[in-house]
Structure formats: structure tokens, C-alpha cells
Amino acid sequence: MSLLEVAGLRIAAGARDIVRDLSFSVAEGETLALVGESGSGKSATARAVIGLLPPGLRHAGGRIALAGQDLSALPPATLRALRGPGMGMVFQEPMTSLNPAQRIGAQMAEGLALHTTLDAAARKRACIAMLERVGITDPERRLLAYPHEFSGGMRQRIMLASVMLLRPRLLIADEPTTALDTLTQAEVLALMKELAREQGSSILLITHDLGLVSRHADRALVMQSGQAVEEGPAAPLLAAPRHAYTRALVAALPRRGPARVIPPAPPLIEARSLSVAYPGRGGWFRRAAPMPAVQSVSLSIHPGEVVALVGGSGSGKTTLGRAMLRLLPASGGSLLFGGQDVTARSGPALLDFRLACQIVFQDPYSSLDPRMRVRDIVAEPLRLPAGMAPADRLARAEAMLAEVGLAGLGDRFPHALSGGQRQRVAIARALVRNPAFVVADEAVSALDATVRQQVIALLRDQQRKRGFACLFVTHDLGVVEEIADRVVVMQHGRIVEEGPRDQVLDAPAHDYTRALLAASVRLQG
Amino acid sequence: MKRLRLNLVIGGTLMGAVLALAVLALAWTPYDPVRTNLRRRLRPPSAEYWLGTDEFGRDVASRLMAGAVTSLGVAAATVLVALAIGIAIGLASGFLRGWVDRVLGAVNDTLLAFPGILLALGLLAVIGPSRSGIVLALGLAYAPTVARVVRGSVLSIREREFVEASRALGNSEGYTLLRHVLPHTAAPVIVLATSLFGWVILSESALSFLGLGVPPPAATWGNMLASARPFMAEAPLLSIAPGALIAMCLLGVNLLGDALRDLLDPRDGA
């Protein structure tokens, strides 16, 4: 018999249905993946199952049954008693799902106090055992720590530990690893599967990542705008998708492009033993020790070349990207642009460098000024160098918008655009002045798979057409495969491996690179 | 959207009425608002004196109209002074950080430790009571509050990536500050400015009460309210009339401020 049975589920937001006529079941010990992009209704479905729909969403019809018991018919108190031992939930963002003002131990023991008859000492023992199980060292002392003292991956382990303490029959995991880097992602998911197997729990995994589905799910249900479009055992479904949407999702997975030959030329931009340190938190009269983020890195990028800078969180890759644009000051070494030292330039002397270099940020929600119209955002770079008439600037901006596929949207404000459209605006702003060098800082990491594919294609086409050199900072090896000519791997603020794309990906020399490759889930097709 | 319209309509009507009263007073009042007539003290409202007369036999309606000019003028000027000083300090300390922020912050915190009215009293004792003295004193007294609010929003905005993007474009710090940071402080500043407007009208009346307000015989709503206090039992209208006008004006300014803030937000304007 199946553990969870959902039949004819309908979820409404006001008068609009965001999930329609959805039916599925999860068997004992099975992992079912709900797959879809933003707005497909997959998260709302998960919330409806555990009875925690956010305000504004309504469970408008259909049956949800856990072990034969209809949840919608239960009084709230009985339903609350079911949460925890019946079903537990792990959220996407461990930063916000743990209470920052409470110690880890207190938060973990909360569920045990509520749902079991254990006394305080037994609860503490259970917490320590569980923390040890999820791989937290020195668990007894760590019980007294606060969430901010842990890294994202550790927090997600703790979240998982506190949910699994109650041995739930169904574990709902809503994008549990989206906020983590590749290595941590693989570890946390493996741990989740292990714990579920030990306790005999079923998993309802909500994700947009087909790679995760192929590696971790038994069955998959693909959702598009609130409806199921395809369902079946995970491996065959991904190998031979029947529905057009599933095919589009699978097609959006990164594929390796042909290797290019970059004509030899003197480097365009070159970091020589570049170091960057963040100043410590000082007070009125003391200066704290600076925190080194990039240590004596040498990297040169040639005209027209796409270099991928790869590493996990905290590897210093983003810092290096910013330092190469002089957005962060170097604490040592030098930066050469076109053979000239620009390390110490400032003000007007730096302007030539600024005009030649641009950046595309990861989060298009925060990188566009929300009070400016899209046309004005794209026209702004043309203010410099002075001399272009305002009307010409606007005309050029419109042309650029059309080139990135946003013709006619110049009047909009950023909030009226989708994530992918915003990133196109950010790209248009970066390219409108025809830069020689562009840093793309995780430029596609925040986007849905199909949108990501389109934005990568746009970037690649523009790169081919305009011939700028590009430093692509990313933790996603799929993107690397798609677009990079050369790969540079960073760990702990240093470059550990560097070479042509095919060589680094196919025959990695460094252990860290091998670990990154092993952790990045790819469809074998 | 509906609420916005209502804010705009009610706020606009109230402020419009008060402003019209002030503009009219510049050209015409029923009687000379400062001429005393001791034989006609504390008259009740009549066809001759619409709102009666005060303890010196001056026409209350005329004084209210003349008071509107003074009170609104003083309040508006004071708020502008407070905003000008406060925004400049707040932008500087939030955007430049470092020792500038430390020094300005320390001075600002010290000033914030005094109640605004006490600070204004001290300043007035030095400057001496006059219309411009009051504007300057109250403006300085309320500037630290503005600076605090502006600094806070600048601190959060300067970390947003569009500010970094502006630097990457080669824009100067000044341009970045004015084009990308300053506009985002508008919402909290507008809300603060409208409540400041209310505080200033009240503070001015408190200063008048202590004899440090706009010097007599000029009428302000504050000093009318203050001097009406001993006659509360015999002539309640003497306190009710200016009190009602102050209340109306505050309500109007606040509603209008809310409407303005919503109008300036691109999320609602689009």
C-alpha cells in the first residue's frame, strides 16, 4: 500500500488555480521527485501535503491521505500531532529555517519534547547521537552553538537531523540543496538518502534539477503550470521523455560544445601574484587582522577567450573576479591590463580600464536599480565616455535590448520582468559599450533550467559576435562544459588546477577537481 | 490602488483647505489680527466675530488665518532645514563609512540623546527668539533623526549590487550616490518628513508656551492654543479652533505623505 496518496489536488490563489487535478502516490520507502521550474506549483503541492500553505493559497479540493488517513478531514490538533513523527519537512534555505536566536540543541529537542515522552537527559542523548550521525564533530559542545556558527551545508545537516530525530514516515524535502555548492549538495543528499533508508522513510523530493532526479529518485513526476505532464520511473523517464516539456527540460541540460582554438596573443588582462584580503571588523581604536580571501594568484586571460573559474563556496572565486575588475582593492601583487599596470590607478586614470571591462552579477533582482526603467538602465553606460547625445544613447539602448530579445520592453521597470529577462537586461547593460573583458559572476546560477539554457546561448552568441574575453565564475560544471575554453579551479583562495576545458574535465589532475567532478551530477545520455 | 486614491483625496482636500486659508490671509482677513480692543474681550461667536474674540479682544477667525501663514511657513521651513542637514550628514556617513561615519555618528548620537525640544530651547537661548531663530533651532534639533534614518537606508542600499554595477561602469562616486542611492531613501524620508511637520507645529506651540516661540503679537496656532489655556472654561472655542486646525493639518500632511510615497514607488506606479 502506498504511504502518501494524493488524488485530484487543487490549490487556488484567489480565483486562479495554481495546481489543478494533481494525483500521485508515494510508496513506503520510495523516493518520488516532483520536478518542475519556478511557478510549476511543485512547492505549493509539498506545502499542501504537510498542511502549511502560505497565506493567499488555499487547498481548494482533492484528497490527501497519509497511510490511509484523509488529512483534510482531520482536526488541526490531530494534524499537528502528525507533523514530526508522521511527516517532516526540510526547507530550501537553512539560513532562514533555523531560528537564529536559539541554540541548536534547544531547536532539535523541541520536536522530541512535543512528540515523545523522553525526559530532558534522554532528549539530549538522542540529539547528540543524531548530530554525530549527520557528521557534526564534537556534537555535545555544538549543541550550545547558534545557527550562524555553522556553514550552509552544516546548517542543512542540522535541519535534517532535527527532522529525522522524530523518525518521520514521510520526509518532504523542498529544494533542500539549491542554496548549497556542488560538493556540499552531493554530501547532504547522500546523507538524506542514507538516513531515510535506515529509518524506512519515504521521500518527497521537490527539485528543479534533473541531475538530482536521475541520481536520487526512484520515480519522477514532471509538473508544468500546475499540472502533471509526465510520470514514471526516473531513469527511463529521463532517458526517453515522452512529453514535449520533459524533452525541453532534458534538452536544456548542458552539452559540451566543440573545442575552439584561440589565436595566440599577448594576454588582455593579467593578475600577477594577486592577493585580496577583507579588512577585519575594527572598532574605534583597534584594527582587526585582515582575512585573506585570495592568496597570490596569477592568472592571465587572452583576447576572445572564455575562462571558467570554478570552485566551491569560500574558494575565493567571486573575490578574484571582483578584484580583476578593481571592484575590490588588491592587498598584494599587481593587475595588468593590455600590458599596463592598473593596480593602483584611481579616478580619471582608471576610466579607460572601467570602459573596457564589465560585469554581470548573479542576482538580477539586486543588480538592477529598481527605480530605473529598463531602457535607462541599458543607456546609462553610454554616459561615459562623454560626447554621445542622450537621444542617441536611448536609440542604442533600444537596439541593444532588441539584440538580447527584449524588443519593446524598454518602458518596463525591472520588477515587471521575469528573472531570465532581468538577466538579459544585465547582459545588455554589460555589453552595450562593447567591452573587451567581461566577468560573469555566477550569471546563470539563479535561473531555471530552460531559461538558463537560453541565457547561456545568448552569452555564447554575443561572445562569438563581439569577441570579448570572459571570466565565467561558477560552481556549476555543466555551464563550464557548455561555454568555457579554459578552466581554472580554485580552492582556499589559491588556484589548484588550470588547463584547457577537455583536459581538466576529462583528466583532472588535482583531487579537489576530481571531487568537484564526481559531485556534479550529470545525465549520462 | 484604491487606498492610495483615498489617501490622496482626503489628504489633498485637508491640506488644500489649510493652504487656501493661508493664501487668503496674505490678501485679506476680516479684521486686523493684531489689533486689540479691550472693550470686546472674550466675545462668543456672532455675525460680527465669526469665532468670537480672545482675551485682548482680537478677532479669532482673523488670527487663525494669519496663524496659518506663520505656522505652516515655520513648519515647512523647519522641515526643509532638518532634511537638508540630515540628508547631507546621513548620506556622507552611510556612503563614506570609515572615520567620517564614526565622527558624524558620535556627534549625531550625542545630539539624539537630548529631547528635540530641549535642544531647541538651548539653541534658542543662544540665537534669541525670532522666526528664523526658531526655524534654525528646531531644524538643527530634528536633523539628527533625519540623519539616522537616511544613514540606515544608505547602509542597506550601498550593499546592493546595482551600486557596485554603477562603479563598474566607471561612474564617479558622486554620481552613483545621487543617481542610485539617494532616490531609494525617498520612502522613509517622506514618511519621516510628514511626521516631523507635525512635531514641529507642536514644538513651536510648546516654545510659544514658554515664551520662546514666534514673538507676540504675531499669531501662530501654537501661541493661540497656549494663551487660550487660562480661559478654557469661559471660552472653550479659543482652544478648540486652533487645536482642530492643527489636527486637520497633521492628518492632511500624513495622508498626503503616504500617498506621495506610494506614487513614487515604481512597483505601484507601473
mmCIF file of C-alpha atoms in Angstrom, chain A residues 282-284 322 327 351 354-355 357-359 361-363 366-372 376 380-381 383-384 413 415 429 433, chain B residues 102-103 106 160-172 175 179-181 183-184 186-187 264-268 270:
data_model
loop_
_atom_site.group_PDB
_atom_site.id
_atom_site.type_symbol
_atom_site.label_atom_id
_atom_site.label_comp_id
_atom_site.label_asym_id
_atom_site.label_seq_id
_atom_site.Cartn_x
_atom_site.Cartn_y
_atom_site.Cartn_z
ATOM 1 C CA GLY A 282 37.729 47.048 13.791
ATOM 2 C CA GLY A 283 36.475 49.434 16.451
ATOM 3 C CA TRP A 284 37.339 52.996 17.401
ATOM 4 C CA ARG A 322 35.789 41.343 -8.465
ATOM 5 C CA LEU A 327 35.927 46.441 -7.628
ATOM 6 C CA LEU A 351 38.359 55.312 -16.511
ATOM 7 C CA ARG A 354 36.443 50.773 -16.483
ATOM 8 C CA LEU A 355 35.288 51.488 -20.032
ATOM 9 C CA CYS A 357 35.645 45.956 -18.531
ATOM 10 C CA GLN A 358 32.181 44.943 -17.392
ATOM 11 C CA ILE A 359 30.442 42.574 -15.008
ATOM 12 C CA PHE A 361 26.117 39.697 -11.469
ATOM 13 C CA GLN A 362 24.477 36.554 -10.189
ATOM 14 C CA ASP A 363 21.283 38.020 -8.859
ATOM 15 C CA SER A 366 19.612 43.126 -6.881
ATOM 16 C CA SER A 367 21.886 44.192 -9.734
ATOM 17 C CA LEU A 368 19.308 46.393 -11.490
ATOM 18 C CA ASP A 369 18.231 49.682 -9.917
ATOM 19 C CA PRO A 370 14.510 49.089 -9.203
ATOM 20 C CA ARG A 371 13.699 52.767 -9.713
ATOM 21 C CA MET A 372 15.003 52.958 -13.268
ATOM 22 C CA ASP A 376 17.560 53.913 -18.924
ATOM 23 C CA GLU A 380 23.413 54.507 -18.533
ATOM 24 C CA PRO A 381 26.825 53.037 -19.508
ATOM 25 C CA ARG A 383 27.102 58.385 -20.458
ATOM 26 C CA LEU A 384 30.809 57.590 -20.462
ATOM 27 C CA PHE A 413 10.694 48.585 -14.592
ATOM 28 C CA HIS A 415 10.139 44.258 -11.184
ATOM 29 C CA ARG A 429 23.976 46.764 -19.846
ATOM 30 C CA ARG A 433 29.675 49.688 -24.556
ATOM 31 C CA ARG B 102 32.481 57.341 13.258
ATOM 32 C CA VAL B 103 32.820 61.065 13.926
ATOM 33 C CA ALA B 106 29.228 60.040 17.557
ATOM 34 C CA ARG B 160 23.090 46.163 -3.296
ATOM 35 C CA GLU B 161 24.735 45.044 -6.471
ATOM 36 C CA PHE B 162 23.375 47.825 -8.662
ATOM 37 C CA VAL B 163 25.567 50.242 -6.719
ATOM 38 C CA GLU B 164 28.592 48.080 -7.481
ATOM 39 C CA ALA B 165 27.402 47.830 -11.081
ATOM 40 C CA SER B 166 27.413 51.628 -11.270
ATOM 41 C CA ARG B 167 31.020 51.682 -10.060
ATOM 42 C CA ALA B 168 31.942 49.029 -12.601
ATOM 43 C CA LEU B 169 30.526 51.298 -15.309
ATOM 44 C CA GLY B 170 33.061 53.920 -14.321
ATOM 45 C CA ASN B 171 30.550 56.316 -12.789
ATOM 46 C CA SER B 172 32.006 58.650 -10.188
ATOM 47 C CA TYR B 175 27.051 60.324 -9.492
ATOM 48 C CA ARG B 179 21.596 58.618 -9.080
ATOM 49 C CA HIS B 180 21.425 55.214 -7.442
ATOM 50 C CA VAL B 181 21.471 55.695 -3.680
ATOM 51 C CA PRO B 183 16.360 58.104 -4.668
ATOM 52 C CA HIS B 184 15.986 54.949 -2.596
ATOM 53 C CA ALA B 186 12.829 58.771 -0.523
ATOM 54 C CA ALA B 187 10.240 56.451 1.030
ATOM 55 C CA LEU B 264 6.950 57.382 -6.086
ATOM 56 C CA ASP B 265 7.287 53.599 -5.779
ATOM 57 C CA PRO B 266 7.695 52.148 -9.285
ATOM 58 C CA ARG B 267 6.010 48.936 -8.179
ATOM 59 C CA ASP B 268 2.727 50.812 -7.738
ATOM 60 C CA ALA B 270 3.637 50.931 -13.238
#
